[in-house]
XYZ file of C-alpha atoms in Angstrom:
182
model
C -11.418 67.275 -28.720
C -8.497 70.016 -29.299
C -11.572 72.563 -28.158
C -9.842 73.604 -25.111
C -6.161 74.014 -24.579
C -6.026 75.055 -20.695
C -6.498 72.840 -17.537
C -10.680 72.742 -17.357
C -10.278 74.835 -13.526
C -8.314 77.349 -15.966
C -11.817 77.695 -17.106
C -13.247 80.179 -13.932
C -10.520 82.492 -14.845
C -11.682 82.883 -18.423
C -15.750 82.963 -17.490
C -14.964 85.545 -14.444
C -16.815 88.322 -15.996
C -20.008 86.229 -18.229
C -22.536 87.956 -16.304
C -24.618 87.990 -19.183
C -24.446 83.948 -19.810
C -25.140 83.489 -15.688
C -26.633 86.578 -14.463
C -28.002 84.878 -11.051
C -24.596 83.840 -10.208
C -22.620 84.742 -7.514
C -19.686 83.902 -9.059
C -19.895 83.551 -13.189
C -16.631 81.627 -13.660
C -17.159 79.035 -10.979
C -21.036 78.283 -12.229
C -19.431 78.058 -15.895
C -16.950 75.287 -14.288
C -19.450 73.784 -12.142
C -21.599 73.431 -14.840
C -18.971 72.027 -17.410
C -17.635 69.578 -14.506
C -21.056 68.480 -13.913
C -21.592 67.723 -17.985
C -17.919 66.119 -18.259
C -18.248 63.804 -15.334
C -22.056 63.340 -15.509
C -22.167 63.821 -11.938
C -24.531 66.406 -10.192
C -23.205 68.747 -8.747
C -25.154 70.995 -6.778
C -23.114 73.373 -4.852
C -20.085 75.051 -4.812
C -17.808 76.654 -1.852
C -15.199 78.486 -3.514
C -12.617 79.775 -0.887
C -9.760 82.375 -2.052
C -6.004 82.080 -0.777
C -6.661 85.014 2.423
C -9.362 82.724 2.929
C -7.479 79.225 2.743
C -4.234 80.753 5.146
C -7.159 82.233 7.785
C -9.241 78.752 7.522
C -5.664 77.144 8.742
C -5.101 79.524 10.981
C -8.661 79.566 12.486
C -8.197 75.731 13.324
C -4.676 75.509 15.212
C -2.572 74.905 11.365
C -2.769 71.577 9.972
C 0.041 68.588 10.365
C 0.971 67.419 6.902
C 3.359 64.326 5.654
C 5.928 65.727 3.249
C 7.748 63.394 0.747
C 10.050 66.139 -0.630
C 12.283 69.350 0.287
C 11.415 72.837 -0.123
C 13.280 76.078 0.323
C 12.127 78.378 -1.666
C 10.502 82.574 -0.619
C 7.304 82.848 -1.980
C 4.682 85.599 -2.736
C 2.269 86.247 0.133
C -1.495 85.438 -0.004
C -2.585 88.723 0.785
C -1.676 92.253 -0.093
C 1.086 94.244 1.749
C 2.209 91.034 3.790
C 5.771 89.917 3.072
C 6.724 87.128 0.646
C 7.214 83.930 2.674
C 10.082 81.610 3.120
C 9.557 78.331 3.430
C 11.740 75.345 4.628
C 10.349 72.031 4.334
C 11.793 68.447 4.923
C 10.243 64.975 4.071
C 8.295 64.273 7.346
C 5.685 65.284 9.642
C 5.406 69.116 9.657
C 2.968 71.317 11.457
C 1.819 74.463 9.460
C 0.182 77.373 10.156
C -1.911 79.141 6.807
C 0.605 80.555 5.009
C 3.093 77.960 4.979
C 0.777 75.676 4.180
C -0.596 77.897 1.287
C 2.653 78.264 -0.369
C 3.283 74.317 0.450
C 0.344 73.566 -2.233
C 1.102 76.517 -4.523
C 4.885 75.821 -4.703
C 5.902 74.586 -8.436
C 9.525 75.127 -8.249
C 11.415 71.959 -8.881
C 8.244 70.134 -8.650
C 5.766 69.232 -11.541
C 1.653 70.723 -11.419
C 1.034 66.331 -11.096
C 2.967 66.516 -7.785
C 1.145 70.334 -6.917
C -1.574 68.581 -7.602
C -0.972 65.484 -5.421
C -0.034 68.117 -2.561
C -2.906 69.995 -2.905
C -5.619 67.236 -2.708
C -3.373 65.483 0.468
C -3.785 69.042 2.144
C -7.475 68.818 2.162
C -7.862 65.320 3.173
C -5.273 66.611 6.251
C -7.609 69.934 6.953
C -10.380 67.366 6.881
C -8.939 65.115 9.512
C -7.813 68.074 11.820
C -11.569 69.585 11.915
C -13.022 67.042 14.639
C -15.897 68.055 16.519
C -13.902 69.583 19.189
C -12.159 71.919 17.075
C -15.296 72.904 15.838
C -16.518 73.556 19.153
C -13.388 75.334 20.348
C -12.556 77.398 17.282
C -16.323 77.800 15.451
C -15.769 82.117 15.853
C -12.689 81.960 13.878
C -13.877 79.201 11.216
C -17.082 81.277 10.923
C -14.789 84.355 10.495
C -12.431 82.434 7.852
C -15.283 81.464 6.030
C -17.615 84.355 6.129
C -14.734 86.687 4.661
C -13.472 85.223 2.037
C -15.526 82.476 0.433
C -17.931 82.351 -2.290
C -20.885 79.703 -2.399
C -24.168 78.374 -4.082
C -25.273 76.378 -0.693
C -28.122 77.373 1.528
C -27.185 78.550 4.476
C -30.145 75.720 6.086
C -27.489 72.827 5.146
C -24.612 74.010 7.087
C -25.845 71.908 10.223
C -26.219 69.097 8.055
C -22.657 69.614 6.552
C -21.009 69.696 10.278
C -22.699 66.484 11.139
C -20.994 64.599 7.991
C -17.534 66.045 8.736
C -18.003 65.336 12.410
C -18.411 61.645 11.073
C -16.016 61.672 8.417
C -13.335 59.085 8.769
C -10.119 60.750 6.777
C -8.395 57.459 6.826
C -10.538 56.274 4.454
C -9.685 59.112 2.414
C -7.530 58.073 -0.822
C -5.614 60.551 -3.764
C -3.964 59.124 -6.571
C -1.176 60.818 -8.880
């Protein structure tokens, strides 16, 4: 429709600050995109869990890092995901690779010599490998520091009632079954 000339998740940036339009809220730019997903798709969608990059590298950290399958090199230093901490250097091969949070942050940020289609291919592989390293013993073993992850650094619309419910269905998610397409 020519009506909007930035990715659609480019949209939360530009809503940050419509508290008028969504004064109930938490977050004004993620309920403008949730709400303007839900419309494009026409597909509820009733919460959100919006986590930010301190959040994402502590998440990893919290669960022991997370084993990934890289089809491409990277070298590259990169800027760190929280203030004062020291840009990052990171030195990928194709392959298996274990990484801990911020390695694996700057893994699915990195666009140098890559294209946002491949990011984005990165990015959605990364949480389909987070998803297969939470098993219920991890959750068990490392709940205190996934609570901690979570509680500092994540914004969300769900009640707090269906978290039980949510660690059953990722205690019986099977991540092979898990697809992405480019």
């Amino acid at each position: 429709c020519n009506c909007y000339a930035d990715r659609i998740n480019y949209l939360h940036v530009h809503t940050a600050n419509w508290v008028n339009t969504f004064p109930e809220a938490p977050d004004p730019g993620m309920e403008a995109l949730r709400q303007t997903l839900e419309v494009t798709l026409g597909l509820p969608i009733d919460y959100y869990v919006l986590v930010d990059f301190s959040g994402f590298v502590d998440l990893v950290d919290a669960i022991g890092g997370v084993t990934i399958h890289s089809t491409e090199s990277m070298h590259i230093a990169f800027s760190p995901a929280k203030p004062g901490e020291p840009p990052i250097e990171i030195n990928i091969t194709p392959g298996d690779q274990h990484l801990d949070g911020r390695t694996a942050l700057a893994y699915v940020r990195n666009r140098t010599d890559s294209s946002d289609g491949r990011r984005m291919l990165r990015q959605r592989c990364m949480l389909r490998d987070l998803a297969s390293e939470l098993d219920a013993g991890t959750l068990l073993t490392r709940f205190s520091a996934i609570l901690r992850a979570i509680a500092n650094s994540t914004t969300t619309t769900m009640p707090l009632e269906l978290l039980p419910e949510v660690i059953r269905a990722i205690g019986t998610l099977d991540t092979g079954d898990i697809a992405t397409a480019a």
